[in-house]
PDB file of C-alpha atoms in Angstrom:
ATOM      1  CA  MET A  21      68.587 202.839  59.864  1.00  0.00           C
ATOM      2  CA  TRP A  22      66.266 200.344  61.507  1.00  0.00           C
ATOM      3  CA  LEU A  23      64.477 201.633  64.589  1.00  0.00           C
ATOM      4  CA  ILE A  24      64.561 199.191  67.477  1.00  0.00           C
ATOM      5  CA  PRO A  25      61.761 199.727  70.003  1.00  0.00           C
ATOM      6  CA  LYS A  26      62.898 200.067  73.581  1.00  0.00           C
ATOM      7  CA  LYS A  27      62.276 196.881  75.514  1.00  0.00           C
ATOM      8  CA  GLN A  28      59.981 197.323  78.505  1.00  0.00           C
ATOM      9  CA  HIS A  29      61.376 195.154  81.277  1.00  0.00           C
ATOM     10  CA  GLU A  30      59.042 193.466  83.726  1.00  0.00           C
ATOM     11  CA  LEU A  31      59.439 194.588  87.337  1.00  0.00           C
ATOM     12  CA  VAL A  32      59.871 192.265  90.304  1.00  0.00           C
ATOM     13  CA  THR A  33      59.869 193.761  93.788  1.00  0.00           C
ATOM     14  CA  ILE A  34      61.585 192.247  96.810  1.00  0.00           C
ATOM     15  CA  ILE A  35      60.649 193.158 100.377  1.00  0.00           C
ATOM     16  CA  LEU A  36      63.262 191.658 102.682  1.00  0.00           C
ATOM     17  CA  GLY A  37      63.182 191.531 106.466  1.00  0.00           C
ATOM     18  CA  ASP A  38      64.828 189.348 109.066  1.00  0.00           C
ATOM     19  CA  ASN A  39      61.871 186.940 109.100  1.00  0.00           C
ATOM     20  CA  GLN A  40      60.578 186.801 105.553  1.00  0.00           C
ATOM     21  CA  LEU A  41      61.200 187.413 101.882  1.00  0.00           C
ATOM     22  CA  VAL A  42      58.294 188.805  99.844  1.00  0.00           C
ATOM     23  CA  LEU A  43      58.457 188.571  96.056  1.00  0.00           C
ATOM     24  CA  SER A  44      55.953 190.174  93.717  1.00  0.00           C
ATOM     25  CA  TRP A  45      55.551 190.721  89.994  1.00  0.00           C
ATOM     26  CA  LEU A  46      53.570 193.858  89.224  1.00  0.00           C
ATOM     27  CA  LYS A  47      52.326 195.056  85.851  1.00  0.00           C
ATOM     28  CA  PRO A  48      51.025 198.619  85.424  1.00  0.00           C
ATOM     29  CA  LYS A  49      47.603 199.079  83.847  1.00  0.00           C
ATOM     30  CA  LYS A  50      46.313 202.649  83.635  1.00  0.00           C
ATOM     31  CA  GLN A  51      46.061 203.854  87.244  1.00  0.00           C
ATOM     32  CA  LEU A  52      46.384 200.363  88.739  1.00  0.00           C
ATOM     33  CA  PHE A  53      48.942 197.626  89.184  1.00  0.00           C
ATOM     34  CA  ILE A  54      48.053 194.028  88.445  1.00  0.00           C
ATOM     35  CA  VAL A  55      49.636 191.539  90.819  1.00  0.00           C
ATOM     36  CA  GLN A  56      50.708 188.816  88.403  1.00  0.00           C
ATOM     37  CA  ALA A  57      52.581 186.761  90.996  1.00  0.00           C
ATOM     38  CA  TYR A  58      53.172 186.984  94.728  1.00  0.00           C
ATOM     39  CA  ARG A  59      55.067 184.802  97.169  1.00  0.00           C
ATOM     40  CA  VAL A  60      55.873 185.104 100.858  1.00  0.00           C
ATOM     41  CA  VAL A  61      58.842 182.995 101.976  1.00  0.00           C
ATOM     42  CA  PRO A  62      59.479 182.538 105.728  1.00  0.00           C
ATOM     43  CA  LEU A  63      63.179 182.754 106.567  1.00  0.00           C
ATOM     44  CA  ALA A  64      65.139 180.808 109.150  1.00  0.00           C
ATOM     45  CA  PRO A  65      66.542 182.845 112.077  1.00  0.00           C
ATOM     46  CA  LEU A  66      70.062 182.987 110.650  1.00  0.00           C
ATOM     47  CA  ASP A  67      69.279 183.475 106.937  1.00  0.00           C
ATOM     48  CA  VAL A  68      69.131 187.248 107.445  1.00  0.00           C
ATOM     49  CA  LYS A  69      69.930 189.006 110.716  1.00  0.00           C
ATOM     50  CA  ASN A  70      69.730 192.768 111.249  1.00  0.00           C
ATOM     51  CA  SER A  71      69.592 193.182 107.448  1.00  0.00           C
ATOM     52  CA  TYR A  72      72.917 191.359 107.053  1.00  0.00           C
ATOM     53  CA  ILE A  73      72.803 188.353 104.748  1.00  0.00           C
ATOM     54  CA  PHE A  74      74.127 185.165 106.361  1.00  0.00           C
ATOM     55  CA  ASN A  75      72.711 182.660 103.881  1.00  0.00           C
ATOM     56  CA  PRO A  76      72.884 184.130 100.365  1.00  0.00           C
ATOM     57  CA  THR A  77      72.381 180.659  98.841  1.00  0.00           C
ATOM     58  CA  VAL A  78      68.870 180.410 100.300  1.00  0.00           C
ATOM     59  CA  LEU A  79      67.901 183.899  99.113  1.00  0.00           C
ATOM     60  CA  LYS A  80      69.310 183.269  95.655  1.00  0.00           C
ATOM     61  CA  SER A  81      67.446 179.966  95.407  1.00  0.00           C
ATOM     62  CA  HIS A  82      64.066 181.472  96.322  1.00  0.00           C
ATOM     63  CA  ILE A  83      64.519 184.450  93.978  1.00  0.00           C
ATOM     64  CA  HIS A  84      65.660 182.227  91.106  1.00  0.00           C
ATOM     65  CA  GLN A  85      62.714 179.892  91.617  1.00  0.00           C
ATOM     66  CA  PHE A  86      60.260 182.805  91.514  1.00  0.00           C
ATOM     67  CA  LEU A  87      61.826 184.294  88.370  1.00  0.00           C
ATOM     68  CA  ALA A  88      62.066 180.940  86.600  1.00  0.00           C
ATOM     69  CA  THR A  89      58.497 179.919  87.467  1.00  0.00           C
ATOM     70  CA  HIS A  90      57.136 183.080  85.863  1.00  0.00           C
ATOM     71  CA  LYS A  91      59.720 183.275  83.050  1.00  0.00           C
ATOM     72  CA  LEU A  92      61.063 186.623  84.264  1.00  0.00           C
ATOM     73  CA  THR A  93      64.658 186.076  83.234  1.00  0.00           C
ATOM     74  CA  ASN A  94      65.288 189.718  82.289  1.00  0.00           C
ATOM     75  CA  ALA A  95      63.203 191.470  84.945  1.00  0.00           C
ATOM     76  CA  ALA A  96      64.277 194.651  86.682  1.00  0.00           C
ATOM     77  CA  ILE A  97      64.540 194.216  90.453  1.00  0.00           C
ATOM     78  CA  ALA A  98      63.561 196.807  93.050  1.00  0.00           C
ATOM     79  CA  CYS A  99      64.322 195.905  96.660  1.00  0.00           C
ATOM     80  CA  ALA A 100      63.207 197.358  99.989  1.00  0.00           C
ATOM     81  CA  LEU A 101      64.729 196.403 103.347  1.00  0.00           C
ATOM     82  CA  SER A 102      63.209 196.481 106.815  1.00  0.00           C
ATOM     83  CA  GLY A 103      64.524 195.630 110.240  1.00  0.00           C
ATOM     84  CA  PRO A 104      66.680 196.907 113.105  1.00  0.00           C
ATOM     85  CA  GLY A 105      69.867 196.660 111.054  1.00  0.00           C
ATOM     86  CA  ILE A 106      68.896 199.715 109.017  1.00  0.00           C
ATOM     87  CA  MET A 107      69.575 203.223 110.258  1.00  0.00           C
ATOM     88  CA  GLU A 108      66.208 205.010 110.277  1.00  0.00           C
ATOM     89  CA  GLN A 109      65.534 208.273 112.060  1.00  0.00           C
ATOM     90  CA  LEU A 110      63.065 211.139 112.131  1.00  0.00           C
ATOM     91  CA  ILE A 111      65.132 214.297 112.422  1.00  0.00           C
ATOM     92  CA  THR A 112      64.093 217.855 113.255  1.00  0.00           C
ATOM     93  CA  HIS A 113      66.127 220.567 111.545  1.00  0.00           C
ATOM     94  CA  PRO A 114      65.882 224.368 111.523  1.00  0.00           C
ATOM     95  CA  MET A 115      66.229 224.532 107.707  1.00  0.00           C
ATOM     96  CA  ALA A 116      63.732 223.269 105.127  1.00  0.00           C
ATOM     97  CA  THR A 117      66.376 222.581 102.488  1.00  0.00           C
ATOM     98  CA  PRO A 118      69.519 221.405 104.280  1.00  0.00           C
ATOM     99  CA  CYS A 119      72.443 219.549 102.738  1.00  0.00           C
ATOM    100  CA  LYS A 120      73.687 216.226 104.056  1.00  0.00           C
ATOM    101  CA  GLU A 121      76.530 218.031 105.783  1.00  0.00           C
ATOM    102  CA  ASP A 122      74.002 220.024 107.830  1.00  0.00           C
ATOM    103  CA  PHE A 123      72.750 216.917 109.644  1.00  0.00           C
ATOM    104  CA  THR A 124      74.531 215.755 112.794  1.00  0.00           C
ATOM    105  CA  LEU A 125      73.987 212.000 112.604  1.00  0.00           C
ATOM    106  CA  GLN A 126      76.230 209.460 114.253  1.00  0.00           C
ATOM    107  CA  HIS A 127      78.284 207.020 112.195  1.00  0.00           C
ATOM    108  CA  THR A 128      77.201 208.494 108.852  1.00  0.00           C
ATOM    109  CA  THR A 129      80.756 208.270 107.548  1.00  0.00           C
ATOM    110  CA  ARG A 130      80.303 204.493 107.575  1.00  0.00           C
ATOM    111  CA  LEU A 131      76.840 204.582 106.016  1.00  0.00           C
ATOM    112  CA  VAL A 132      75.317 204.978 102.592  1.00  0.00           C
ATOM    113  CA  TRP A 133      72.314 207.125 103.440  1.00  0.00           C
ATOM    114  CA  ASP A 134      69.821 209.688 102.219  1.00  0.00           C
ATOM    115  CA  TYR A 135      66.936 211.721 103.578  1.00  0.00           C
ATOM    116  CA  ARG A 136      63.506 213.033 102.623  1.00  0.00           C
ATOM    117  CA  TYR A 137      61.732 216.164 103.784  1.00  0.00           C
ATOM    118  CA  LEU A 138      58.450 215.262 105.472  1.00  0.00           C
ATOM    119  CA  TYR A 139      56.654 218.222 107.068  1.00  0.00           C
ATOM    120  CA  PRO A 140      56.972 221.581 108.876  1.00  0.00           C
ATOM    121  CA  GLN A 141      56.577 221.872 112.653  1.00  0.00           C
ATOM    122  CA  ASP A 142      54.549 224.530 114.436  1.00  0.00           C
ATOM    123  CA  ASP A 143      57.737 225.932 116.018  1.00  0.00           C
ATOM    124  CA  GLY A 144      59.266 226.758 112.612  1.00  0.00           C
ATOM    125  CA  THR A 145      61.490 223.665 112.365  1.00  0.00           C
ATOM    126  CA  PHE A 146      61.176 220.862 109.813  1.00  0.00           C
ATOM    127  CA  THR A 147      60.970 217.085 110.095  1.00  0.00           C
ATOM    128  CA  PHE A 148      62.936 214.729 107.852  1.00  0.00           C
ATOM    129  CA  TYR A 149      63.150 210.972 107.465  1.00  0.00           C
ATOM    130  CA  ALA A 150      66.688 209.588 107.078  1.00  0.00           C
ATOM    131  CA  CYS A 151      67.674 206.011 106.287  1.00  0.00           C
ATOM    132  CA  GLY A 152      70.919 204.242 105.523  1.00  0.00           C
ATOM    133  CA  ILE A 153      72.880 201.011 105.571  1.00  0.00           C
ATOM    134  CA  SER A 154      76.520 200.239 106.105  1.00  0.00           C
ATOM    135  CA  GLN A 155      79.004 199.865 103.284  1.00  0.00           C
ATOM    136  CA  GLN A 156      79.328 196.183 104.236  1.00  0.00           C
ATOM    137  CA  GLN A 157      75.577 195.634 103.903  1.00  0.00           C
ATOM    138  CA  LEU A 158      75.461 197.395 100.555  1.00  0.00           C
ATOM    139  CA  LEU A 159      78.321 195.237  99.303  1.00  0.00           C
ATOM    140  CA  GLN A 160      76.436 192.105 100.377  1.00  0.00           C
ATOM    141  CA  TYR A 161      73.389 193.057  98.320  1.00  0.00           C
ATOM    142  CA  LYS A 162      75.512 193.990  95.316  1.00  0.00           C
ATOM    143  CA  LEU A 163      77.301 190.639  95.511  1.00  0.00           C
ATOM    144  CA  LEU A 164      73.969 188.810  95.842  1.00  0.00           C
ATOM    145  CA  ALA A 165      72.655 190.598  92.745  1.00  0.00           C
ATOM    146  CA  MET A 166      75.809 189.737  90.819  1.00  0.00           C
ATOM    147  CA  ALA A 167      75.829 186.084  91.923  1.00  0.00           C
ATOM    148  CA  ALA A 168      72.138 185.686  91.075  1.00  0.00           C
ATOM    149  CA  HIS A 169      72.443 187.663  87.809  1.00  0.00           C
ATOM    150  CA  LEU A 170      69.791 190.118  88.961  1.00  0.00           C
ATOM    151  CA  HIS A 171      69.195 193.483  87.294  1.00  0.00           C
ATOM    152  CA  LEU A 172      69.068 195.337  90.607  1.00  0.00           C
ATOM    153  CA  GLN A 173      67.534 198.732  89.852  1.00  0.00           C
ATOM    154  CA  SER A 174      67.050 200.183  93.330  1.00  0.00           C
ATOM    155  CA  LEU A 175      67.695 199.407  96.978  1.00  0.00           C
ATOM    156  CA  THR A 176      65.914 201.397  99.653  1.00  0.00           C
ATOM    157  CA  SER A 177      64.060 201.018 102.934  1.00  0.00           C
ATOM    158  CA  LYS A 178      60.504 199.741 103.208  1.00  0.00           C
ATOM    159  CA  ARG A 179      59.459 202.992 104.877  1.00  0.00           C
ATOM    160  CA  MET A 180      60.921 205.049 102.030  1.00  0.00           C
ATOM    161  CA  ALA A 181      58.856 202.962  99.596  1.00  0.00           C
ATOM    162  CA  LEU A 182      55.725 203.657 101.672  1.00  0.00           C
ATOM    163  CA  LEU A 183      56.465 207.399 101.665  1.00  0.00           C
ATOM    164  CA  THR A 184      56.856 207.272  97.884  1.00  0.00           C
ATOM    165  CA  LEU A 185      53.481 205.579  97.538  1.00  0.00           C
ATOM    166  CA  TYR A 186      51.758 208.112  99.799  1.00  0.00           C
ATOM    167  CA  ARG A 187      53.140 211.061  97.867  1.00  0.00           C
ATOM    168  CA  CYS A 188      52.246 209.544  94.491  1.00  0.00           C
ATOM    169  CA  MET A 189      48.720 208.797  95.701  1.00  0.00           C
ATOM    170  CA  GLN A 190      48.192 212.456  96.621  1.00  0.00           C
ATOM    171  CA  GLY A 191      49.368 213.652  93.200  1.00  0.00           C
ATOM    172  CA  ASN A 192      49.063 217.395  92.674  1.00  0.00           C
ATOM    173  CA  ALA A 193      47.096 217.655  95.913  1.00  0.00           C
ATOM    174  CA  PHE A 194      50.124 216.593  97.994  1.00  0.00           C
ATOM    175  CA  ARG A 195      51.015 219.031 100.765  1.00  0.00           C
ATOM    176  CA  HIS A 196      53.784 218.570 103.306  1.00  0.00           C
ATOM    177  CA  SER A 197      51.587 220.142 105.971  1.00  0.00           C
ATOM    178  CA  GLN A 198      48.874 217.566 105.334  1.00  0.00           C
ATOM    179  CA  LEU A 199      51.447 214.771 105.529  1.00  0.00           C
ATOM    180  CA  GLY A 200      52.501 216.229 108.872  1.00  0.00           C
ATOM    181  CA  ALA A 201      48.924 216.154 110.155  1.00  0.00           C
ATOM    182  CA  VAL A 202      48.541 212.501 109.119  1.00  0.00           C
ATOM    183  CA  MET A 203      51.933 211.548 110.561  1.00  0.00           C
ATOM    184  CA  GLN A 204      51.290 213.243 113.900  1.00  0.00           C
ATOM    185  CA  ARG A 205      47.821 211.704 114.097  1.00  0.00           C
ATOM    186  CA  ASN A 206      49.508 208.295 113.764  1.00  0.00           C
ATOM    187  CA  ASN A 207      52.382 208.999 116.185  1.00  0.00           C
ATOM    188  CA  ASN A 208      54.825 209.441 113.282  1.00  0.00           C
ATOM    189  CA  ASN A 209      54.299 205.817 112.270  1.00  0.00           C
ATOM    190  CA  ILE A 210      55.059 205.698 108.542  1.00  0.00           C
ATOM    191  CA  GLU A 211      53.487 202.244 108.288  1.00  0.00           C
ATOM    192  CA  GLN A 212      50.108 203.819 109.062  1.00  0.00           C
ATOM    193  CA  LEU A 213      50.188 206.146 106.028  1.00  0.00           C
ATOM    194  CA  CYS A 214      48.924 203.515 103.587  1.00  0.00           C
ATOM    195  CA  THR A 215      45.644 201.878 104.552  1.00  0.00           C
ATOM    196  CA  VAL A 216      44.135 198.621 103.340  1.00  0.00           C
ATOM    197  CA  ASP A 217      41.489 200.597 101.409  1.00  0.00           C
ATOM    198  CA  MET A 218      44.239 202.562  99.651  1.00  0.00           C
ATOM    199  CA  VAL A 219      45.927 199.328  98.608  1.00  0.00           C
ATOM    200  CA  ARG A 220      42.618 197.927  97.335  1.00  0.00           C
ATOM    201  CA  ARG A 221      42.248 200.986  95.089  1.00  0.00           C
ATOM    202  CA  LEU A 222      45.771 200.538  93.729  1.00  0.00           C
ATOM    203  CA  VAL A 223      46.029 196.863  92.894  1.00  0.00           C
ATOM    204  CA  THR A 224      44.092 194.199  91.068  1.00  0.00           C
ATOM    205  CA  ILE A 225      44.899 190.595  91.856  1.00  0.00           C
ATOM    206  CA  ALA A 226      45.219 188.338  88.818  1.00  0.00           C
ATOM    207  CA  PRO A 227      42.705 185.444  88.958  1.00  0.00           C
ATOM    208  CA  HIS A 228      45.418 182.799  89.326  1.00  0.00           C
ATOM    209  CA  VAL A 229      47.055 184.539  92.323  1.00  0.00           C
ATOM    210  CA  SER A 230      45.999 183.540  95.818  1.00  0.00           C
ATOM    211  CA  LEU A 231      46.469 186.579  98.009  1.00  0.00           C
ATOM    212  CA  ASP A 232      44.785 188.110 101.065  1.00  0.00           C
ATOM    213  CA  ILE A 233      45.050 191.887 100.649  1.00  0.00           C
ATOM    214  CA  GLN A 234      44.074 192.452 104.287  1.00  0.00           C
ATOM    215  CA  THR A 235      47.026 190.399 105.533  1.00  0.00           C
ATOM    216  CA  GLU A 236      49.548 191.587 102.945  1.00  0.00           C
ATOM    217  CA  ALA A 237      48.453 195.233 102.665  1.00  0.00           C
ATOM    218  CA  GLN A 238      51.674 196.740 103.997  1.00  0.00           C
ATOM    219  CA  ASN A 239      53.959 194.597 101.840  1.00  0.00           C
ATOM    220  CA  LEU A 240      51.782 195.305  98.804  1.00  0.00           C
ATOM    221  CA  ALA A 241      51.892 199.025  99.555  1.00  0.00           C
ATOM    222  CA  ALA A 242      55.697 198.934  99.731  1.00  0.00           C
ATOM    223  CA  ALA A 243      55.857 196.921  96.501  1.00  0.00           C
ATOM    224  CA  VAL A 244      53.673 199.467  94.704  1.00  0.00           C
ATOM    225  CA  GLY A 245      55.813 202.275  96.125  1.00  0.00           C
ATOM    226  CA  LEU A 246      58.872 200.613  94.616  1.00  0.00           C
ATOM    227  CA  ALA A 247      57.056 200.171  91.314  1.00  0.00           C
ATOM    228  CA  LEU A 248      55.973 203.807  91.215  1.00  0.00           C
ATOM    229  CA  ALA A 249      59.506 204.968  91.990  1.00  0.00           C
ATOM    230  CA  ALA A 250      60.772 202.841  89.101  1.00  0.00           C
ATOM    231  CA  GLN A 251      57.978 203.957  86.768  1.00  0.00           C
ATOM    232  CA  TYR A 252      58.517 207.661  87.331  1.00  0.00           C
ATOM    233  CA  ASP A 253      62.264 207.425  87.935  1.00  0.00           C
ATOM    234  CA  LYS A 254      62.138 208.985  91.368  1.00  0.00           C
ATOM    235  CA  GLY A 255      65.575 208.834  92.903  1.00  0.00           C
ATOM    236  CA  ILE A 256      64.850 207.006  96.112  1.00  0.00           C
ATOM    237  CA  ALA A 257      67.735 206.212  98.430  1.00  0.00           C
TER     238      ALA A 257
END
């Protein structure tokens, strides 16, 4: 029997909001990621609204152009969404390991959602981050992936990607209590978890890529979070 080595697919990350589409091609190298390609595409007001796709042709065109330019025809795609059209909540619960049925969230029967335990509170309760999208939104992204022939590997929120990056950065030193201290110091703003200096330690920009890390730090952090989730097969929502 001939042994066929497993093909290592390239990874392209997509950060999609109502105002812009951010595409990046990341390659892992030891403890870093090399940014091989990066593009920020401004979107018209009605291309995407509240995370609903109104102009799939435009999105497909930009994604195809990026993939074709860099010859990434068989790349895996990891996508993170941001914007008011996503259900995102910080929830306090009396149990540290609840089930979905233990949460009392509105409209969850119409949502595809998941949650992540964040940190304990001083009063003995526990804080969780929950995020979800509607079945209609999920269907839109599945149809876009099918129409564009994309190998969509994961779809999550931008904040979930940032939480993944923070936890991976801490490694064995990660403690939920420490995350709680950092979160509370930053008014529970998940976007503040990953600093520009952290991003600089994580990525190397290929010489041919024009990119301002200071300006794009948050999008880069989310992209690396998606890449780490894919690399270590963490089941993000």
